[in-house]
mmCIF file of C-alpha atoms in Angstrom:
data_model
loop_
_atom_site.group_PDB
_atom_site.id
_atom_site.type_symbol
_atom_site.label_atom_id
_atom_site.label_comp_id
_atom_site.label_asym_id
_atom_site.label_seq_id
_atom_site.Cartn_x
_atom_site.Cartn_y
_atom_site.Cartn_z
ATOM 1 C CA MET A 1 -17.625 36.926 57.284
ATOM 2 C CA GLU A 2 -17.055 34.399 60.583
ATOM 3 C CA TYR A 3 -13.841 32.592 60.693
ATOM 4 C CA ALA A 4 -13.137 29.208 62.400
ATOM 5 C CA ASP A 5 -11.826 30.891 65.583
ATOM 6 C CA GLY A 6 -15.180 33.046 66.131
ATOM 7 C CA GLU A 7 -13.602 36.077 64.590
ATOM 8 C CA ARG A 8 -15.889 37.897 62.819
ATOM 9 C CA GLY A 9 -15.985 40.394 60.191
ATOM 10 C CA TYR A 10 -18.584 43.032 58.734
ATOM 11 C CA TYR A 11 -18.004 45.923 56.618
ATOM 12 C CA ASP A 12 -19.833 48.468 55.141
ATOM 13 C CA THR A 13 -18.490 47.999 51.604
ATOM 14 C CA THR A 14 -20.082 51.250 50.378
ATOM 15 C CA ALA A 15 -18.870 53.712 52.937
ATOM 16 C CA ASP A 16 -15.993 51.181 53.416
ATOM 17 C CA PRO A 17 -14.605 50.352 50.466
ATOM 18 C CA ASN A 18 -11.070 49.086 51.294
ATOM 19 C CA GLU A 19 -12.701 46.935 54.418
ATOM 20 C CA LEU A 20 -10.579 49.052 56.891
ATOM 21 C CA GLN A 21 -13.303 49.132 59.503
ATOM 22 C CA ASN A 22 -14.916 46.168 61.162
ATOM 23 C CA LYS A 23 -18.320 47.249 62.219
ATOM 24 C CA ALA A 24 -18.533 43.447 63.901
ATOM 25 C CA PRO A 25 -17.513 44.206 67.769
ATOM 26 C CA SER A 26 -20.127 47.088 67.618
ATOM 27 C CA LEU A 27 -23.520 45.091 66.105
ATOM 28 C CA SER A 28 -26.222 44.192 68.769
ATOM 29 C CA VAL A 29 -26.600 40.791 69.657
ATOM 30 C CA ALA A 30 -29.729 40.381 67.544
ATOM 31 C CA GLN A 31 -27.787 41.696 64.309
ATOM 32 C CA ARG A 32 -24.785 39.206 65.067
ATOM 33 C CA ASP A 33 -27.290 36.399 65.490
ATOM 34 C CA ALA A 34 -29.508 37.780 61.995
ATOM 35 C CA LEU A 35 -26.333 37.457 60.577
ATOM 36 C CA HIS A 36 -25.126 33.779 61.510
ATOM 37 C CA ALA A 37 -28.405 32.646 60.655
ATOM 38 C CA THR A 38 -27.849 34.183 57.608
ATOM 39 C CA LEU A 39 -24.727 32.710 56.860
ATOM 40 C CA THR A 40 -25.553 29.365 58.005
ATOM 41 C CA ALA A 41 -28.443 29.586 55.429
ATOM 42 C CA MET A 42 -26.129 30.149 52.944
ATOM 43 C CA ARG A 43 -23.834 27.306 53.523
ATOM 44 C CA PRO A 44 -24.657 24.889 51.190
ATOM 45 C CA CYS A 45 -25.301 27.216 48.513
ATOM 46 C CA SER A 46 -24.066 26.463 45.005
ATOM 47 C CA GLY A 47 -25.267 29.790 43.199
ATOM 48 C CA GLY A 48 -28.590 30.676 41.555
ATOM 49 C CA THR A 49 -32.489 30.956 43.268
ATOM 50 C CA ALA A 50 -31.529 29.459 46.590
ATOM 51 C CA CYS A 51 -29.054 31.466 47.209
ATOM 52 C CA GLU A 52 -30.359 34.435 46.681
ATOM 53 C CA LYS A 53 -33.414 33.805 49.106
ATOM 54 C CA ALA A 54 -30.869 32.371 51.917
ATOM 55 C CA SER A 55 -29.010 35.877 51.525
ATOM 56 C CA THR A 56 -31.792 37.953 52.432
ATOM 57 C CA LEU A 57 -33.739 35.442 55.115
ATOM 58 C CA GLN A 58 -32.457 38.148 58.242
ATOM 59 C CA PRO A 59 -32.103 41.985 57.150
ATOM 60 C CA VAL A 60 -30.375 43.139 59.754
ATOM 61 C CA ALA A 61 -31.466 46.586 60.889
ATOM 62 C CA GLY A 62 -29.290 49.097 61.666
ATOM 63 C CA GLY A 63 -26.352 47.562 60.513
#
């Protein structure tokens, strides 16, 4: 997630279902850029296949 103030959150909801450990600070620049591109692609989505496609545009290796 990205907030208007620039704060970011990235959580491993499998290992950390309560989202207590924000992994965003430990992501590489490439990983942050990939996630930002995915969020940007999903912004106009309103459900369905287009959003599913947008959500898989930018894989985050090692994230």
